[in-house]
GROMACS .gro file of C-alpha atoms in nm:
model
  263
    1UNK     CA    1   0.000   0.000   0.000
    2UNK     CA    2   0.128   0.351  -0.100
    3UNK     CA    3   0.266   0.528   0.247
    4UNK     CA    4   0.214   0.879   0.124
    5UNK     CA    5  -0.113   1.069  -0.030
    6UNK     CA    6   0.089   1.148  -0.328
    7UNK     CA    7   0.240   0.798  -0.406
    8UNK     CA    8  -0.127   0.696  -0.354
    9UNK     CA    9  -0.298   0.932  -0.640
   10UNK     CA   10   0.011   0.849  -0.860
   11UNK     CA   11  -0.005   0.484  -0.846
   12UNK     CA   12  -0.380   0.550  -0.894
   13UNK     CA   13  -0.350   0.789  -1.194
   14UNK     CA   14  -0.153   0.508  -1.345
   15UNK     CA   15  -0.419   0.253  -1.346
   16UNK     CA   16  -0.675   0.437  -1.460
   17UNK     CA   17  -0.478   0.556  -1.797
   18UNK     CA   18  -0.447   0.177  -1.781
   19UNK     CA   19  -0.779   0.148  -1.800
   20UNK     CA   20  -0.877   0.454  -2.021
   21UNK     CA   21  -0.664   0.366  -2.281
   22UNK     CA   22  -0.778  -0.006  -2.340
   23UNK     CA   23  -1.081   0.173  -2.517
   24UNK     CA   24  -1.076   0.353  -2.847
   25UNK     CA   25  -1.253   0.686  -2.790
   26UNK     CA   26  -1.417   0.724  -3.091
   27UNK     CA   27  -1.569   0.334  -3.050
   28UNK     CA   28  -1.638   0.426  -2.669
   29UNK     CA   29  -2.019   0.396  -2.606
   30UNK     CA   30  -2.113   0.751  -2.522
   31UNK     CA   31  -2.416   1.026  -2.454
   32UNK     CA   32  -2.470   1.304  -2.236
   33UNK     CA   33  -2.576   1.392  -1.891
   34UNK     CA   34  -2.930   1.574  -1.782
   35UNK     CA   35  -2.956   1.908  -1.805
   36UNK     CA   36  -2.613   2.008  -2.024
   37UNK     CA   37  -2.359   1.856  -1.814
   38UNK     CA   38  -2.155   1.763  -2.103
   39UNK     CA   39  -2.089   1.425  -2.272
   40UNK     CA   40  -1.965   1.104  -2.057
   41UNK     CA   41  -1.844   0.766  -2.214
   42UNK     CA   42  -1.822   0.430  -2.071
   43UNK     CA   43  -1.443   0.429  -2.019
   44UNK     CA   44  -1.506   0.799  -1.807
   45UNK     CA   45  -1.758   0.531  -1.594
   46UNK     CA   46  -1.456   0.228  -1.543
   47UNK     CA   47  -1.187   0.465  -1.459
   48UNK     CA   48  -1.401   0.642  -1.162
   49UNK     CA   49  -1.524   0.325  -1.033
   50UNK     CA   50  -1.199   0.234  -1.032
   51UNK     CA   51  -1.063   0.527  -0.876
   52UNK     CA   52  -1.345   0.531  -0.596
   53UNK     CA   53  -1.314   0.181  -0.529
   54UNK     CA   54  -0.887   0.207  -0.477
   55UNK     CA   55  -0.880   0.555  -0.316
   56UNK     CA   56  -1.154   0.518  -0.103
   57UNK     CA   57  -1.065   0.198   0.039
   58UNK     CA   58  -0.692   0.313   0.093
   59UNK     CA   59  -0.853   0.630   0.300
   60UNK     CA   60  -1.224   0.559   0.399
   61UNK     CA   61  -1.237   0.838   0.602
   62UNK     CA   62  -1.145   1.107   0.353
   63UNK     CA   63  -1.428   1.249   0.155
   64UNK     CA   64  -1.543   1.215  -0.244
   65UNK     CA   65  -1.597   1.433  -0.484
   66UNK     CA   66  -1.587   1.317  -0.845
   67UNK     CA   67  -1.729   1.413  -1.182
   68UNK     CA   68  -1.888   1.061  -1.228
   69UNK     CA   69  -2.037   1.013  -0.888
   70UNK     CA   70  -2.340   1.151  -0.683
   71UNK     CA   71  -2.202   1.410  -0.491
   72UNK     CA   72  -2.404   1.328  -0.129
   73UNK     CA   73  -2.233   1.676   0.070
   74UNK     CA   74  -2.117   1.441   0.369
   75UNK     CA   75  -1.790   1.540   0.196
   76UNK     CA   76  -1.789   1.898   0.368
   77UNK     CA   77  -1.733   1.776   0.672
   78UNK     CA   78  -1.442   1.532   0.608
   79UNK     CA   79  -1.115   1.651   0.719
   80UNK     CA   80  -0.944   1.518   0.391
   81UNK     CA   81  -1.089   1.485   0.036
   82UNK     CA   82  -1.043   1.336  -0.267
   83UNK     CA   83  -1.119   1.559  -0.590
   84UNK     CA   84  -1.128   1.372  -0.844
   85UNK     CA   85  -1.178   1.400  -1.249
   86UNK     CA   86  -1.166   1.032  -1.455
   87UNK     CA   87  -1.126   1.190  -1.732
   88UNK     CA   88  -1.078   1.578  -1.842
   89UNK     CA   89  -1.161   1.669  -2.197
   90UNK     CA   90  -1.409   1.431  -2.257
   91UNK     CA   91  -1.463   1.559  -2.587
   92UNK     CA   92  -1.104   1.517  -2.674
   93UNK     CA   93  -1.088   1.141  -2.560
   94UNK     CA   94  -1.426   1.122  -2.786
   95UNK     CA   95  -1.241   1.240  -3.110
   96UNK     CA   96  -0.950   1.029  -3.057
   97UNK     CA   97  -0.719   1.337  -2.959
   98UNK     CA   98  -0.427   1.269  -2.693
   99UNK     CA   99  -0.459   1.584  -2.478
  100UNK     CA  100  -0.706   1.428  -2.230
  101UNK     CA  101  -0.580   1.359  -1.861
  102UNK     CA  102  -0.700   1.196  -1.526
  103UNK     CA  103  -0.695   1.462  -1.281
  104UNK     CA  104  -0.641   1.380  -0.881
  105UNK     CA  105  -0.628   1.616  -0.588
  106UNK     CA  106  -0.646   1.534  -0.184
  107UNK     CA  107  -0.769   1.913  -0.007
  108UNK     CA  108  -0.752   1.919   0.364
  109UNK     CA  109  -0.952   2.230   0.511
  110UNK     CA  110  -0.990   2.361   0.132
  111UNK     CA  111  -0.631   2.369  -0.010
  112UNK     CA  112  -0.489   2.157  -0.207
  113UNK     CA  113  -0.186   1.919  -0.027
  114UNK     CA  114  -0.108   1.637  -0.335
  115UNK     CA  115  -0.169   1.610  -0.673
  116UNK     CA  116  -0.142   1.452  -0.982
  117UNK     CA  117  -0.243   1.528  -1.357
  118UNK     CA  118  -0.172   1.214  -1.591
  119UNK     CA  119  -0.169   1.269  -1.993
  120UNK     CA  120  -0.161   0.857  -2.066
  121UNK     CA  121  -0.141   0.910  -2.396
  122UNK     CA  122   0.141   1.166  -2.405
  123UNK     CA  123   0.341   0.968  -2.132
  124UNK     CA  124   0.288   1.296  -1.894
  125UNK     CA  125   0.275   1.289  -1.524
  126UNK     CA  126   0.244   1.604  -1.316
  127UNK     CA  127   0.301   1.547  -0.987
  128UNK     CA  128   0.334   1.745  -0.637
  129UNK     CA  129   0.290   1.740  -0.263
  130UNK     CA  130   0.264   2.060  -0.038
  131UNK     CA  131   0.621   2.213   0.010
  132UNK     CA  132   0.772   1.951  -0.228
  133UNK     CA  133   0.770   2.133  -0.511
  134UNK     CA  134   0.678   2.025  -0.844
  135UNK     CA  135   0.727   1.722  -1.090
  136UNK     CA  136   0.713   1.594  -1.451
  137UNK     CA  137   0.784   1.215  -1.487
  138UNK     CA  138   0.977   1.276  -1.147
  139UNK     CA  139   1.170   1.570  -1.293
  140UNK     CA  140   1.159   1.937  -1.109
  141UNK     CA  141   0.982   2.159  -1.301
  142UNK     CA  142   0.920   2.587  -1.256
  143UNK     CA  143   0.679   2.769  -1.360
  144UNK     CA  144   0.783   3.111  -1.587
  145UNK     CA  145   0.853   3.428  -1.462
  146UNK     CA  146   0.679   3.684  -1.740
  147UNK     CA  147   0.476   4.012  -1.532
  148UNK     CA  148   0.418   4.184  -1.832
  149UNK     CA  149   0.043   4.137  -1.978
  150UNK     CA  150   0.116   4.221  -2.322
  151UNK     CA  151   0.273   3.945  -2.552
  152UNK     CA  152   0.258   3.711  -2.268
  153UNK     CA  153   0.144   3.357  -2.354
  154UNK     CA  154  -0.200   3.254  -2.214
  155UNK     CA  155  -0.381   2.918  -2.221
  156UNK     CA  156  -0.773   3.094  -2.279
  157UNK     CA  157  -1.075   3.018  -2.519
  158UNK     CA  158  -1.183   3.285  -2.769
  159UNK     CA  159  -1.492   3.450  -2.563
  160UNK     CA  160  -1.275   3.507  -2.293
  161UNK     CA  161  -1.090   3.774  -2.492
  162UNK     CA  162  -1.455   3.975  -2.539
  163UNK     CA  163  -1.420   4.313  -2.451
  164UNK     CA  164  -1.680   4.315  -2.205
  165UNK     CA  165  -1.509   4.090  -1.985
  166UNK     CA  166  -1.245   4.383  -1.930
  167UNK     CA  167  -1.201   4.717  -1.827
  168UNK     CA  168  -1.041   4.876  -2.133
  169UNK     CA  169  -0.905   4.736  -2.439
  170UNK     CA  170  -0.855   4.360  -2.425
  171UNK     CA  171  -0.473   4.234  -2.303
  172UNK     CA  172  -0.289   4.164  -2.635
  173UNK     CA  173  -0.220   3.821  -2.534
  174UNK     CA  174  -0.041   3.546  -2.756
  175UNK     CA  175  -0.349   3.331  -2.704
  176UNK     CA  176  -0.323   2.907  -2.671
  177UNK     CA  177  -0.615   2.672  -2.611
  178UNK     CA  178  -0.621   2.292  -2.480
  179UNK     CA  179  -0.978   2.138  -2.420
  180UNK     CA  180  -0.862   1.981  -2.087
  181UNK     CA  181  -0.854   2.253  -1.807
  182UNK     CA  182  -0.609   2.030  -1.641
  183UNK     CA  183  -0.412   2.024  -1.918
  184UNK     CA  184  -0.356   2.363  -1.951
  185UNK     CA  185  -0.255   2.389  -1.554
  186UNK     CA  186  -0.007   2.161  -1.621
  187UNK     CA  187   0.122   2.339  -1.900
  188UNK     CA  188   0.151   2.703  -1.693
  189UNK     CA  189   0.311   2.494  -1.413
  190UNK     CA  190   0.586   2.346  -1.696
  191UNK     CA  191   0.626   2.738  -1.784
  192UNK     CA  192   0.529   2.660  -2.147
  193UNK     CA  193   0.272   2.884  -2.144
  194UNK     CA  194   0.243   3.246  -1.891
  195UNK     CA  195  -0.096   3.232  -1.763
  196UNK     CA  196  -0.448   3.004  -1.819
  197UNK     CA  197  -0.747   3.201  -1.763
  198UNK     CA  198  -1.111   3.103  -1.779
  199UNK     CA  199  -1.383   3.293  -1.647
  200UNK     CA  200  -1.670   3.121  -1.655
  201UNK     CA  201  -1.792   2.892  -1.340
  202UNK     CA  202  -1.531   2.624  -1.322
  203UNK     CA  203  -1.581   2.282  -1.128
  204UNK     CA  204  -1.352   2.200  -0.853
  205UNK     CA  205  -1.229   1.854  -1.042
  206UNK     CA  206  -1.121   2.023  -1.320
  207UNK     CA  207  -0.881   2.266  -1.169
  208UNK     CA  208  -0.747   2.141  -0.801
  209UNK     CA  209  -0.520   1.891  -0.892
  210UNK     CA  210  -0.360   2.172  -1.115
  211UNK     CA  211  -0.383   2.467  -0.823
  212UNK     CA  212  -0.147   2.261  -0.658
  213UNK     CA  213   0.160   2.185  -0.864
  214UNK     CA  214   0.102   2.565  -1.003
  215UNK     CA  215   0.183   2.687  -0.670
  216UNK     CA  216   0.429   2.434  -0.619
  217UNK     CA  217   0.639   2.527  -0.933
  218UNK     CA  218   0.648   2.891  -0.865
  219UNK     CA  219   0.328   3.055  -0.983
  220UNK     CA  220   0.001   3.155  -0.850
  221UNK     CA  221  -0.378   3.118  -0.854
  222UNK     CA  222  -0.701   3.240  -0.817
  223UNK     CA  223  -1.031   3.315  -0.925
  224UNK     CA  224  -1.193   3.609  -1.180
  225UNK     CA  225  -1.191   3.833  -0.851
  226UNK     CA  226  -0.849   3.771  -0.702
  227UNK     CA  227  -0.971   3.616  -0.423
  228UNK     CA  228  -0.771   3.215  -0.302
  229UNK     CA  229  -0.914   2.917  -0.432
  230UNK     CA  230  -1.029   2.732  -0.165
  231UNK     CA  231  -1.209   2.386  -0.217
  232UNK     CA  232  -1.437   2.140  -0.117
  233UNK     CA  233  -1.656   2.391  -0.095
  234UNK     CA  234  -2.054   2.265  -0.076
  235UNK     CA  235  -2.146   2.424  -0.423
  236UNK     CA  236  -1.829   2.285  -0.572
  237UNK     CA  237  -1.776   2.555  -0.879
  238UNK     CA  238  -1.557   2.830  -0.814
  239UNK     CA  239  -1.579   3.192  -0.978
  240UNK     CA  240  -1.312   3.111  -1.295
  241UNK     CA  241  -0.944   3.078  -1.257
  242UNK     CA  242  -0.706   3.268  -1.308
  243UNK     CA  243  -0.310   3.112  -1.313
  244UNK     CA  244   0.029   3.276  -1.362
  245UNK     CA  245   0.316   3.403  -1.194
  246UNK     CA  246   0.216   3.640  -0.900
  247UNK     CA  247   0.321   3.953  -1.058
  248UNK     CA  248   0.101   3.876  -1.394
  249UNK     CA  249  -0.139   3.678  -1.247
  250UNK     CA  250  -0.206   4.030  -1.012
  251UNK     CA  251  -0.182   4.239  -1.352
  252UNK     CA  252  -0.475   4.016  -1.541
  253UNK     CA  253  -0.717   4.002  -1.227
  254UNK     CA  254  -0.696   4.395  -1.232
  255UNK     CA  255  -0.749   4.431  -1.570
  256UNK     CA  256  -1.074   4.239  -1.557
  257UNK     CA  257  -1.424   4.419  -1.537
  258UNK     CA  258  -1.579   4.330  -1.192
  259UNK     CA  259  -1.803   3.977  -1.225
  260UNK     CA  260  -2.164   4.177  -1.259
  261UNK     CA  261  -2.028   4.400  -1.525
  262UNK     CA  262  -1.973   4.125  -1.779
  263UNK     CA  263  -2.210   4.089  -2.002
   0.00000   0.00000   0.00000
């Protein structure tokens, strides 16, 4: 049994691109969840039974909160608990694309302390612990050090960069997109990219695992108003993310028009 939180997810990320990548997304039996929740496919289904069965077993008395389960809100009051995503960019693994990853977090008291973000395909594994810093396939990584807005490059979809979503003239921004929010986390922490911002409601699974090894290579986060992330929250969905080094990361959440001005 894994002695450590981190070795735990790890180990556990591994299986489940194990798992995810016995099936051929485009063959995957798929459809999508009530009320626009996005698409799901079978393999999503094995790898977070699989998850929930290992993790929870390992710690039954930290709490679950997964894309693929019923979230119950006994959670809340669990010291520990396990955020978890099976699979991020769905829609990716659906058109056969590579850039989809498994996504594991542990939060005690709402922060982040170990983490993992697993590309199988690309043979990627993000990795970190509280005050340990920051890995790729075991290898220190650092996030950039850019605090200049303009020219910087940012991980962010297209209506993002509509003027009403700042206060003057949109950042000139060398603009990048990946599909998986994780993903593009990753990437920030790697310091191949400046900054990832998204600004609409964002789901805890899809961004804590990634909170963590930002801040542990170097960078920052928070949301669209500058405030902390803080998780396990009972609505899980926090108010956007913003990620970057501090001094850019401080530059973009000024530059934004307040929430309610957005149209």
């Amino acid at each position: 049994m894994p002695e450590t939180d981190l070795d735990l997810l790890i180990v556990a990320a591994q299986r489940a691109g194990e798992i995810a990548t016995r099936f051929s997304g485009p063959d995957a039996k798929a459809w999508h969840k009530p009320e626009g929740a996005g698409p799901v496919t079978e393999a999503d289904l094995a790898v977070n039974d699989m998850l929930e069965d290992t993790l929870r077993t390992a710690r039954p008395d930290y709490g679950w909160l997964s894309e693929e389960s019923l979230d119950e809100g006994d959670r809340v009051h669990a010291e520990k608990t396990f955020i978890v995503d099976p699979i991020d960019g769905t829609r990716s693994f659906i058109e056969g694309s590579d850039t989809w990853a498994h996504a594991l977090a542990i939060a005690e008291r709402g922060v982040v302390t170990a983490a993992v973000v697993f590309l199988p395909r690309r043979n990627k594994l993000y990795s970190a612990a509280q005050g340990q810093g920051a890995f790729l396939n075991g290898t220190s990584i650092t996030s950039g050090a850019r605090s200049d807005m303009t020219g910087a490059k940012v991980l962010v979809a297209r209506p993002v960069m509509d003027a009403s979503h700042w206060q003057g003239t949109p950042p000139d921004f060398k603009r990048g997109y990946r599909p998986s929010l994780a993903y593009r986390t990753a990437l920030v922490a790697e310091g191949r990219f400046d900054a990832m911002v998204t600004l609409r409601p964002t789901w805890e699974w899809d961004v804590a695992a990634g909170d963590l090894i930002i801040r542990e290579a170097g960078a920052a986060t928070a949301d669209r108003n500058g405030a902390p992330l803080r998780f396990n929250n009972p609505d899980p969905r926090l108010a956007g993310v913003i990620a970057a080094p501090k001094p850019l990361k401080d530059q973009i959440c000024a530059a934004l028009a307040p929430a309610h001005a957005a149209r």
